[in-house]
PDB file of N, CA and C in Angstrom:
ATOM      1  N   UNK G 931       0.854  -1.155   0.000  1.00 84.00           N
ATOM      2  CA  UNK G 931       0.000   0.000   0.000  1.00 84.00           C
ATOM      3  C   UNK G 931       0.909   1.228   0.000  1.00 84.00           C
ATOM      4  N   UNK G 932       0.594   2.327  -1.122  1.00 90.00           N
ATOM      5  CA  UNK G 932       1.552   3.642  -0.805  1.00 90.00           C
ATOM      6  C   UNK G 932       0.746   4.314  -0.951  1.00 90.00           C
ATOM      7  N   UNK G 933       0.841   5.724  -0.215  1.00 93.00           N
ATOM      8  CA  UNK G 933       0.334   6.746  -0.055  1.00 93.00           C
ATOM      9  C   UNK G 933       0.726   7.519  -1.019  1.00 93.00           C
ATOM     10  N   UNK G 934      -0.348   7.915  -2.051  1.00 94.00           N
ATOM     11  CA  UNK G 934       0.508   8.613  -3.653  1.00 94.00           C
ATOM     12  C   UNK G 934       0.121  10.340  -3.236  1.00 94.00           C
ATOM     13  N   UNK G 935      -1.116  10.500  -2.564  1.00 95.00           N
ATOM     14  CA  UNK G 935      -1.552  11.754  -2.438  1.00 95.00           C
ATOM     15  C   UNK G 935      -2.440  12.272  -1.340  1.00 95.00           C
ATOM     16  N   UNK G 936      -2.403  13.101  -0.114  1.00 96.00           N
ATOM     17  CA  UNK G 936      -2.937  13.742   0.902  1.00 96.00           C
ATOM     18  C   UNK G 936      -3.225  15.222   0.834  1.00 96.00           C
ATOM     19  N   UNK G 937      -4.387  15.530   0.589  1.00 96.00           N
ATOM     20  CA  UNK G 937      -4.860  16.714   1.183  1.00 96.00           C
ATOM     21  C   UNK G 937      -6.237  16.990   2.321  1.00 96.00           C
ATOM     22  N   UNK G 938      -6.219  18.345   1.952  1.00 96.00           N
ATOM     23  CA  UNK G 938      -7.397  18.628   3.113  1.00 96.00           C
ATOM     24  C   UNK G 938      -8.395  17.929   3.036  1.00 96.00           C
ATOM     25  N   UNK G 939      -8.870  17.391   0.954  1.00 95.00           N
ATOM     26  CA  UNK G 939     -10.064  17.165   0.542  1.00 95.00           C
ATOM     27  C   UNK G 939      -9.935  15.581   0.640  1.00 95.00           C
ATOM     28  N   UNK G 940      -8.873  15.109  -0.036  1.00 95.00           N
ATOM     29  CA  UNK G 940      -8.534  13.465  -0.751  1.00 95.00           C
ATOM     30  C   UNK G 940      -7.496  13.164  -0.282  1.00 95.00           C
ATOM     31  N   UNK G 941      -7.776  11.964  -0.538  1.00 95.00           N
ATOM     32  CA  UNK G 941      -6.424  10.816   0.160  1.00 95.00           C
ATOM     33  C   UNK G 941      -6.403   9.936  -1.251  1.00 95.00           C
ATOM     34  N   UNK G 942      -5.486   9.420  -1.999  1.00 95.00           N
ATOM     35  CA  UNK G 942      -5.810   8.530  -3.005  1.00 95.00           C
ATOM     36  C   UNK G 942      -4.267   7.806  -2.584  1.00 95.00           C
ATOM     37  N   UNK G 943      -4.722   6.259  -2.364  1.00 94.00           N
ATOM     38  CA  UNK G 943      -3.572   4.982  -1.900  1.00 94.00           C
ATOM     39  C   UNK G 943      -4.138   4.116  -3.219  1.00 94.00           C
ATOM     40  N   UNK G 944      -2.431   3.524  -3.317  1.00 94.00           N
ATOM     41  CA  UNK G 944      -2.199   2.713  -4.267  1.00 94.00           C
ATOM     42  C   UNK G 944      -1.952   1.343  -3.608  1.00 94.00           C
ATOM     43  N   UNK G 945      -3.131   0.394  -3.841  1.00 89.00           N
ATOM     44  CA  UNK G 945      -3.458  -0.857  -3.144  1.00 89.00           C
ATOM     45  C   UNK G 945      -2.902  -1.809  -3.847  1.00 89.00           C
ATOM     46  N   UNK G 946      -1.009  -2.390  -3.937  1.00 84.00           N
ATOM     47  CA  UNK G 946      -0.562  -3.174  -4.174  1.00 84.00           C
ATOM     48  C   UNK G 946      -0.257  -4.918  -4.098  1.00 84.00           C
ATOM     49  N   UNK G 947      -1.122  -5.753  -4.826  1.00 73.00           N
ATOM     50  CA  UNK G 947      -1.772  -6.774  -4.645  1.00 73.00           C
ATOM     51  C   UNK G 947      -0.454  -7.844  -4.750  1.00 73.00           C
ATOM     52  N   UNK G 948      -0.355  -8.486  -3.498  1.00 67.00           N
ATOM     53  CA  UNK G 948       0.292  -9.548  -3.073  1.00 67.00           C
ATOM     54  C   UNK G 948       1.074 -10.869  -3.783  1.00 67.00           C
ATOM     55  N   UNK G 949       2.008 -10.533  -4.871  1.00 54.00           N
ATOM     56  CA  UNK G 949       2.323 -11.712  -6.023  1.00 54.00           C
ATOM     57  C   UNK G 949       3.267 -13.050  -4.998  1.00 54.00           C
ATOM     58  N   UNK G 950       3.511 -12.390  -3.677  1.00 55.00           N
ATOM     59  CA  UNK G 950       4.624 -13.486  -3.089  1.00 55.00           C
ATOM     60  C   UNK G 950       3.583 -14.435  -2.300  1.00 55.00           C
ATOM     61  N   UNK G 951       3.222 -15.634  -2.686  1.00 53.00           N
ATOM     62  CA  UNK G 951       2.445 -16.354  -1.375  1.00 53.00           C
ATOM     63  C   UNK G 951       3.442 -16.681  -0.556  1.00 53.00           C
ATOM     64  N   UNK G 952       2.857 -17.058   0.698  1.00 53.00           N
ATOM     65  CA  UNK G 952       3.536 -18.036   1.767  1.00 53.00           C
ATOM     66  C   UNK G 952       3.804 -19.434   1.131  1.00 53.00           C
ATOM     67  N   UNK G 953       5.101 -20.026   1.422  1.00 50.00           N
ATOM     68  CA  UNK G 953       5.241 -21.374   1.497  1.00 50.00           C
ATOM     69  C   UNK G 953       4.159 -22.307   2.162  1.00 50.00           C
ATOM     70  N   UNK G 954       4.152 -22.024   3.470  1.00 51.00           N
ATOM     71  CA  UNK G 954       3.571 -22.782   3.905  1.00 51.00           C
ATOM     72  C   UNK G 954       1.945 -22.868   3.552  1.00 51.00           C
ATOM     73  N   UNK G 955       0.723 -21.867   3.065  1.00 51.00           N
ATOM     74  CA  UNK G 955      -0.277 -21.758   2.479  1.00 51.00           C
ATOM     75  C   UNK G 955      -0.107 -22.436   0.908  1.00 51.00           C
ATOM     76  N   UNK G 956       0.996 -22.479   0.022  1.00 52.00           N
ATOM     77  CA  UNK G 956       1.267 -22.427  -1.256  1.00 52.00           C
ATOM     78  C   UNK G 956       1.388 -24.541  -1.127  1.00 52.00           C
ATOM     79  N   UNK G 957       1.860 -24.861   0.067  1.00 53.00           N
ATOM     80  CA  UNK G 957       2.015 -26.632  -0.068  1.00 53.00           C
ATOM     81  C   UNK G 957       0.857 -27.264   0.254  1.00 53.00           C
ATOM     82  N   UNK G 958      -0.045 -26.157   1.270  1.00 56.00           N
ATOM     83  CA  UNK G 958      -0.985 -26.867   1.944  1.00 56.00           C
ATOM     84  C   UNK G 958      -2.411 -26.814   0.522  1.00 56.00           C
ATOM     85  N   UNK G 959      -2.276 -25.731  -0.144  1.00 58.00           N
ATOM     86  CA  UNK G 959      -3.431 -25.560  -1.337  1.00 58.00           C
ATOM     87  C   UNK G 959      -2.937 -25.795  -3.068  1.00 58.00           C
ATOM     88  N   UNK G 960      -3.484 -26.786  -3.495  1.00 59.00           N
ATOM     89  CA  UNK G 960      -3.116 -27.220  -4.947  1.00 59.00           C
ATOM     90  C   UNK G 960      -2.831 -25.514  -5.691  1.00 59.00           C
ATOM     91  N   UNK G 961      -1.917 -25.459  -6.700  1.00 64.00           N
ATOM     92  CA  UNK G 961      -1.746 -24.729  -7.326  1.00 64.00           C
ATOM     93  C   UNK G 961      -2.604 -24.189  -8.279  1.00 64.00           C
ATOM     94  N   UNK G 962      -3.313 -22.857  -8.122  1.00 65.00           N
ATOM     95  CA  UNK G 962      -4.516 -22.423  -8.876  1.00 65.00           C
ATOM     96  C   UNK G 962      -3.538 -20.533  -9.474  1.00 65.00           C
ATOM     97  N   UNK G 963      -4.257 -20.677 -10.917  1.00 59.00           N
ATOM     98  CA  UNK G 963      -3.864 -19.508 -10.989  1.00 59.00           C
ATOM     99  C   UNK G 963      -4.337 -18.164 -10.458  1.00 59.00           C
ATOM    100  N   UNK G 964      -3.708 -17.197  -9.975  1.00 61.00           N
ATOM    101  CA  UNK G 964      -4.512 -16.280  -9.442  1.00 61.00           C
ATOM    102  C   UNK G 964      -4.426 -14.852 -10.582  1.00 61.00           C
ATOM    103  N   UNK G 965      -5.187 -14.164 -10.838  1.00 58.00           N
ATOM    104  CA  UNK G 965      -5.265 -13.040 -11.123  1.00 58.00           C
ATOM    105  C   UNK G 965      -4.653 -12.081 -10.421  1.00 58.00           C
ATOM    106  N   UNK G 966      -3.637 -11.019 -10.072  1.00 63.00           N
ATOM    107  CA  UNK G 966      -2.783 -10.364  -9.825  1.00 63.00           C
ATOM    108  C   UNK G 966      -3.225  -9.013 -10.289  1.00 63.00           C
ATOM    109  N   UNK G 967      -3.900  -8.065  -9.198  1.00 71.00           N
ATOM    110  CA  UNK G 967      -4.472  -7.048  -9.413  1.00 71.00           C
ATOM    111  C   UNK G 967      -3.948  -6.174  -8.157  1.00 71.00           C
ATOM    112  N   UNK G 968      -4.036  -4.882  -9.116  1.00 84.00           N
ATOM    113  CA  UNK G 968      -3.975  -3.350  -8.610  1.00 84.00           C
ATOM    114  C   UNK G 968      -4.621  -2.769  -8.230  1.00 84.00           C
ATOM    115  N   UNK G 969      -5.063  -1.603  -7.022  1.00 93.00           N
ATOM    116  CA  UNK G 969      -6.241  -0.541  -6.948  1.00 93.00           C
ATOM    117  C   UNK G 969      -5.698   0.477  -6.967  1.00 93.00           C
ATOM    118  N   UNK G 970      -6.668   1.100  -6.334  1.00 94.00           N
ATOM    119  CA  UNK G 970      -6.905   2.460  -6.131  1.00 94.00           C
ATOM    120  C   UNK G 970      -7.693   3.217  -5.685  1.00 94.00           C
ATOM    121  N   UNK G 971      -7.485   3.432  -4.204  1.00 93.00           N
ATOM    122  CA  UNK G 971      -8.220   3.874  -3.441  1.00 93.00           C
ATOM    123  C   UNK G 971      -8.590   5.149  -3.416  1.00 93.00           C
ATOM    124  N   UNK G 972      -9.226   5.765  -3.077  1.00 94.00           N
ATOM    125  CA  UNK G 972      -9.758   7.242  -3.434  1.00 94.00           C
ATOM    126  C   UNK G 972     -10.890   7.822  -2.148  1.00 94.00           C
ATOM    127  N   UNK G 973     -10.140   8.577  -1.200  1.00 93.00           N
ATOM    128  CA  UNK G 973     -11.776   9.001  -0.364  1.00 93.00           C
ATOM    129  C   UNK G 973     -11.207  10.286  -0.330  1.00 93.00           C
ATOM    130  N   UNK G 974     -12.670  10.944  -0.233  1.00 93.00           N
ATOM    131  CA  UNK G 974     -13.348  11.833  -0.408  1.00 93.00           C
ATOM    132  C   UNK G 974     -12.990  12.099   1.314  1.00 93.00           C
ATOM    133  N   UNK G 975     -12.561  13.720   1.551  1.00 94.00           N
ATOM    134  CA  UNK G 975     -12.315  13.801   2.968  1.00 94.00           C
ATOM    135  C   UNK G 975     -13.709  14.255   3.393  1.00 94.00           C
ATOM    136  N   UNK G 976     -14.486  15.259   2.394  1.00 92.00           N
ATOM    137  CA  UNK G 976     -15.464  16.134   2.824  1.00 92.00           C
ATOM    138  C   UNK G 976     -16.594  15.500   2.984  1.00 92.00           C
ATOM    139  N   UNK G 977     -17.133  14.251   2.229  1.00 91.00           N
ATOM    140  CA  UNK G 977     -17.870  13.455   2.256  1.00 91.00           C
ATOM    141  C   UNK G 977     -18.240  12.331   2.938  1.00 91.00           C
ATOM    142  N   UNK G 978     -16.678  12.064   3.350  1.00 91.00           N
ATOM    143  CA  UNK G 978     -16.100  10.680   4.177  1.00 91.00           C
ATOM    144  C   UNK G 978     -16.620   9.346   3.542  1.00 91.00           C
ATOM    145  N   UNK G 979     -16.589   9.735   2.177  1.00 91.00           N
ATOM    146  CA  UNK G 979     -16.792   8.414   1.135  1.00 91.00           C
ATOM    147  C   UNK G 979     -15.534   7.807   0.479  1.00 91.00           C
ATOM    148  N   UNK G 980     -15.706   6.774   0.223  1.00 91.00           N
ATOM    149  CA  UNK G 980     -13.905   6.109  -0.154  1.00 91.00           C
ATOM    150  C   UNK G 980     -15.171   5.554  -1.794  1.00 91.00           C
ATOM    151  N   UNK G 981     -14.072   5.435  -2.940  1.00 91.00           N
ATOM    152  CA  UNK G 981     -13.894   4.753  -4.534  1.00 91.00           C
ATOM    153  C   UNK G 981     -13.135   3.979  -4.439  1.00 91.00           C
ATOM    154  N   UNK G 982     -13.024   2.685  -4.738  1.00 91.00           N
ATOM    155  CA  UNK G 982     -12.120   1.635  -4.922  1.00 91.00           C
ATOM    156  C   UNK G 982     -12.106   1.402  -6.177  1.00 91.00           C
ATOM    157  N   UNK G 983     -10.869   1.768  -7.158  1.00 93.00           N
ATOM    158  CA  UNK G 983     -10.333   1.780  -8.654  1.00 93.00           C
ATOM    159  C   UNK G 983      -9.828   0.281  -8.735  1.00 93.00           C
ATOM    160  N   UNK G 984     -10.679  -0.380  -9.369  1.00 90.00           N
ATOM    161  CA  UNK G 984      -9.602  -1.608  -9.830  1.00 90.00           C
ATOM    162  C   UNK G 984     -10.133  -1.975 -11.087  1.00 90.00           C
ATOM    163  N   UNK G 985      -9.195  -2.743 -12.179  1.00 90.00           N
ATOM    164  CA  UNK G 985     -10.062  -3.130 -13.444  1.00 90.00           C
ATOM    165  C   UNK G 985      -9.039  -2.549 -14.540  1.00 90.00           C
ATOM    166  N   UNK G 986     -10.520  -1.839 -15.560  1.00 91.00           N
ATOM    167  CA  UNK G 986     -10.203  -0.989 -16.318  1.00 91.00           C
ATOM    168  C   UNK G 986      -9.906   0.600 -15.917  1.00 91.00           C
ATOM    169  N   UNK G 987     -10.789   0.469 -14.498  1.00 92.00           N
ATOM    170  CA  UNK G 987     -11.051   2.040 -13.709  1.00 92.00           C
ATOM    171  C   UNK G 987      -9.937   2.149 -13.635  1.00 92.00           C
ATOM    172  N   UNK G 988      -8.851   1.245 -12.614  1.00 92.00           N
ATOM    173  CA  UNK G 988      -7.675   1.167 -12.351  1.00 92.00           C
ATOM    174  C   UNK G 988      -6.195   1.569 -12.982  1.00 92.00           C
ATOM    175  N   UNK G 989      -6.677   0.697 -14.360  1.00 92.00           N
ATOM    176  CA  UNK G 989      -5.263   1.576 -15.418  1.00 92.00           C
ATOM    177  C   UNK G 989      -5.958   2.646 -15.797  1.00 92.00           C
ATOM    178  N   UNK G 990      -7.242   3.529 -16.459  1.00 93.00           N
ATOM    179  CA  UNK G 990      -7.502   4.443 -16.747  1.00 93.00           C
ATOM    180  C   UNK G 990      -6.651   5.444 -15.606  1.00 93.00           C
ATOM    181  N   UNK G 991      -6.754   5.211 -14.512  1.00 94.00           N
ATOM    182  CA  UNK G 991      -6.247   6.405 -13.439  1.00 94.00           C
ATOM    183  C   UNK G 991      -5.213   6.176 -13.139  1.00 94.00           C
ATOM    184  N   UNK G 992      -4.365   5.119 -13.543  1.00 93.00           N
ATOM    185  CA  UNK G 992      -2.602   5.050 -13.492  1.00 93.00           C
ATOM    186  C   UNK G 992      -2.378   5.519 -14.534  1.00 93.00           C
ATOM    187  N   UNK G 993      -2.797   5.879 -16.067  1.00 94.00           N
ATOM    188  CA  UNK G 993      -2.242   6.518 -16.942  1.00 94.00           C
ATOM    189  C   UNK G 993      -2.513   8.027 -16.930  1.00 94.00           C
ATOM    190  N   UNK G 994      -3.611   8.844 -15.755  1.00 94.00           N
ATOM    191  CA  UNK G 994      -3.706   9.812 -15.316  1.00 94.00           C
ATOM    192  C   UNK G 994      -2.693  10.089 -14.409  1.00 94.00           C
ATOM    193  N   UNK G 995      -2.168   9.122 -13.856  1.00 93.00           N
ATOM    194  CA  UNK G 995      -0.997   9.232 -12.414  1.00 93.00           C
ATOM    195  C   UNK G 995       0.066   9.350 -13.467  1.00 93.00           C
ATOM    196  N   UNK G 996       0.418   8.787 -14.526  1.00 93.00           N
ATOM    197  CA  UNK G 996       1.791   9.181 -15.563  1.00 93.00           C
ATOM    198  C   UNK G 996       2.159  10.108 -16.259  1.00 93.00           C
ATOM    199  N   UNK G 997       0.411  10.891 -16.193  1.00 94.00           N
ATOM    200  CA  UNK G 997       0.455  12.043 -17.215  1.00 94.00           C
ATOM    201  C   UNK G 997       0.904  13.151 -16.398  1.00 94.00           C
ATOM    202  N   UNK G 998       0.618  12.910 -15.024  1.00 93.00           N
ATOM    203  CA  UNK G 998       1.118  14.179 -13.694  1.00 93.00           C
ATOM    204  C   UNK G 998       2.334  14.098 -13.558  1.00 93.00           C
ATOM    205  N   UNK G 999       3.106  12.702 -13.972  1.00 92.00           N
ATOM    206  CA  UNK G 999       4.358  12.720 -13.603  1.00 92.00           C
ATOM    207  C   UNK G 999       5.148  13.575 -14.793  1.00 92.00           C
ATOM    208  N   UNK G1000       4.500  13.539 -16.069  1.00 95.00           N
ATOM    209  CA  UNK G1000       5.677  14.299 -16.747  1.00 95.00           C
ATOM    210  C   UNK G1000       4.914  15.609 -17.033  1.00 95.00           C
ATOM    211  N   UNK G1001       4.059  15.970 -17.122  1.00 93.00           N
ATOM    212  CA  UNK G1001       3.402  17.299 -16.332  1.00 93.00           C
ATOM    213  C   UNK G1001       2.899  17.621 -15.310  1.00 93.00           C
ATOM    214  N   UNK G1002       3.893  18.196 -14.171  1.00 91.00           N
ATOM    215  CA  UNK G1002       3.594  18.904 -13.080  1.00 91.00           C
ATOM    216  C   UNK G1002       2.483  19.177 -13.072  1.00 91.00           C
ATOM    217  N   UNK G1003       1.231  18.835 -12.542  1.00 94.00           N
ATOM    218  CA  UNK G1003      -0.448  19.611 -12.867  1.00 94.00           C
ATOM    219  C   UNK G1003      -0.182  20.512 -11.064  1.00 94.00           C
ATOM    220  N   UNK G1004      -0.726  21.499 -11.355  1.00 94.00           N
ATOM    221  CA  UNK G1004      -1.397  22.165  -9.815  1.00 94.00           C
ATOM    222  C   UNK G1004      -1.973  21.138  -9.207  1.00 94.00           C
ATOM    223  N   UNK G1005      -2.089  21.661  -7.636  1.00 94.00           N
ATOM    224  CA  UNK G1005      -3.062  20.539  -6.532  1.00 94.00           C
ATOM    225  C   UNK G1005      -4.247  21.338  -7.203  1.00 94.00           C
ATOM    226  N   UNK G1006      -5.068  22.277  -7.445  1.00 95.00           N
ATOM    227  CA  UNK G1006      -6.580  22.786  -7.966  1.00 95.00           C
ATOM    228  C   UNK G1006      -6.588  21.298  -9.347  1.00 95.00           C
ATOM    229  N   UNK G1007      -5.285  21.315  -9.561  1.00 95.00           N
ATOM    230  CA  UNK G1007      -5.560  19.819 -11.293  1.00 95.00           C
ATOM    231  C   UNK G1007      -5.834  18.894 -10.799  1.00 95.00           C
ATOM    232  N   UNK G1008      -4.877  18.758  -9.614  1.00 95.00           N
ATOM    233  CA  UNK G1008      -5.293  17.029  -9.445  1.00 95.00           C
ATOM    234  C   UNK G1008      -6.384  17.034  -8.439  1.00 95.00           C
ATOM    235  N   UNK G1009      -6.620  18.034  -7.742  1.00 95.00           N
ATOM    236  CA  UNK G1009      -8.332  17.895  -7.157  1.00 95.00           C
ATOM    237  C   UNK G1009      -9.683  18.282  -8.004  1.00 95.00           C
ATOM    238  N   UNK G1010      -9.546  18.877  -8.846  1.00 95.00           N
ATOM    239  CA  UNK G1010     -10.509  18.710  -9.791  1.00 95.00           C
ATOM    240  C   UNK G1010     -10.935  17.559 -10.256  1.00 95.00           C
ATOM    241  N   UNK G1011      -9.219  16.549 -10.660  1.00 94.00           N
ATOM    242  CA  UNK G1011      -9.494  15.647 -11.599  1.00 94.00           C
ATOM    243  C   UNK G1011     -10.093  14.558 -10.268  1.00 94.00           C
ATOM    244  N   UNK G1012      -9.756  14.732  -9.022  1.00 94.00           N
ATOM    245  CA  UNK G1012      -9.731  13.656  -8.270  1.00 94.00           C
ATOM    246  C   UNK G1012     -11.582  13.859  -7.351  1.00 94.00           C
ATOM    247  N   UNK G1013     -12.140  14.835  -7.999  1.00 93.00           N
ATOM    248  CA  UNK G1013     -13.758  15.462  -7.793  1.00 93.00           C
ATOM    249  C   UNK G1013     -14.536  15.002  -8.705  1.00 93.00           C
ATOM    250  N   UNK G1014     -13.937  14.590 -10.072  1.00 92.00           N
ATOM    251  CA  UNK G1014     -14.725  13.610 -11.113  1.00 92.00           C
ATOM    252  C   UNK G1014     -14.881  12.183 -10.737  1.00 92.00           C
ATOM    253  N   UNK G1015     -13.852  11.833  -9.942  1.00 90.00           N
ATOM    254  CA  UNK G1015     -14.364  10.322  -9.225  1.00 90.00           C
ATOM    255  C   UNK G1015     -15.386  10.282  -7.755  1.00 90.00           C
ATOM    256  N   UNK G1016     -15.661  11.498  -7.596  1.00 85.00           N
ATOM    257  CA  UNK G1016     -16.703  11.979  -5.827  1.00 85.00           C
ATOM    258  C   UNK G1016     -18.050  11.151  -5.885  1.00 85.00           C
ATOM    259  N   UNK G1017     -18.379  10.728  -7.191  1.00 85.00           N
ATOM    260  CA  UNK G1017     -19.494  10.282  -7.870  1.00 85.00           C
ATOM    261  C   UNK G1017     -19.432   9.302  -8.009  1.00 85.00           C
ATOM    262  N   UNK G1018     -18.353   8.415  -7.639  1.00 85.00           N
ATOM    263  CA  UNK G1018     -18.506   6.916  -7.979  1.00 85.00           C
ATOM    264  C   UNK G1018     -18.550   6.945  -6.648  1.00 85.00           C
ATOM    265  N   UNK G1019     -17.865   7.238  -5.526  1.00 80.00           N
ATOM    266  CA  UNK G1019     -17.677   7.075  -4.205  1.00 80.00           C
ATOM    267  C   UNK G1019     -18.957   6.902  -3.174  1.00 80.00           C
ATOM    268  N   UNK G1020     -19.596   5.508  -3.073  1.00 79.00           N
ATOM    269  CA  UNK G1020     -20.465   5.282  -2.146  1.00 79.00           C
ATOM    270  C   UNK G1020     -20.164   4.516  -0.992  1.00 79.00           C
ATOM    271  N   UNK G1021     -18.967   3.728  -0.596  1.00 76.00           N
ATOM    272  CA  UNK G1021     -18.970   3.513   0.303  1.00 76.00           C
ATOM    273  C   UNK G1021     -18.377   4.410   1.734  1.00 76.00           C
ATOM    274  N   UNK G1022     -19.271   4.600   2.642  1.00 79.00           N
ATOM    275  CA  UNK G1022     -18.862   5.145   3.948  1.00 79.00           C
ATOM    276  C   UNK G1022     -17.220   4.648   4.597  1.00 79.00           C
ATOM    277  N   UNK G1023     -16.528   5.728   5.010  1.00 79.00           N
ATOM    278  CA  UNK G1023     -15.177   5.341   5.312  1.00 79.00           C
ATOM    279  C   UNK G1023     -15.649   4.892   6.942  1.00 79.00           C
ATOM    280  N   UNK G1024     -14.792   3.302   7.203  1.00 73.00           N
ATOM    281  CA  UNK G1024     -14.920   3.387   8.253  1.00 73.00           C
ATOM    282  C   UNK G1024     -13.525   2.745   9.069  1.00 73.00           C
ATOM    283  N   UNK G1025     -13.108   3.448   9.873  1.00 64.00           N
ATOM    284  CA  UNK G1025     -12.030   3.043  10.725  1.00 64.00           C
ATOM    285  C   UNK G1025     -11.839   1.904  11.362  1.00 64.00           C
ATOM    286  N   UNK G1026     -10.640   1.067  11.554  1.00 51.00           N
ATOM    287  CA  UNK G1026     -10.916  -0.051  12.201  1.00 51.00           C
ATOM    288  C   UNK G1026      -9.798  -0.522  12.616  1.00 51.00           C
TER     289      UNK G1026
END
């Protein structure tokens, strides 16, 4: 899990999916292939709603995360752009 971005409004974490099993889980369960996936977490501070990016959602908004890297965007850019996802965001954040 890395923390890509924090402000007043958004938090957006990059939910890095687990390719190393355990030995000991990996002898005890027949060998199945697994799918090997990425997210992208996204909450909303003002709302206290979290978006979970995975899929197609997922690379669509890592090739938005590449386009910031070789253009510097303002924080007003990347909270704008990160206010077009406020709308997918229905689940309630909850602490635990």
């Amino acid at each position: 899990m890395n923390m890509l971005y924090d402000s007043d409004s958004f938090v957006v974490v990059h939910m890095l999916a687990d390719a190393t099993p355990d030995s000991a889980s990996e002898a005890a369960t027949p060998a199945v292939p697994q799918l090997v996936r990425h997210g992208f977490e996204i909450v909303d501070k003002r709302s206290g709603k979290e978006v979970y990016l995975d899929g197609s959602w997922a690379e669509m908004f890592q090739q938005q995360i590449l386009a910031w890297q070789r253009n510097t965007p303002t924080q007003e850019e990347v909270e704008d752009t990160l206010d077009g996802y406020v709308g997918l965001a229905q689940n309630p954040v909850i602490v635990h």
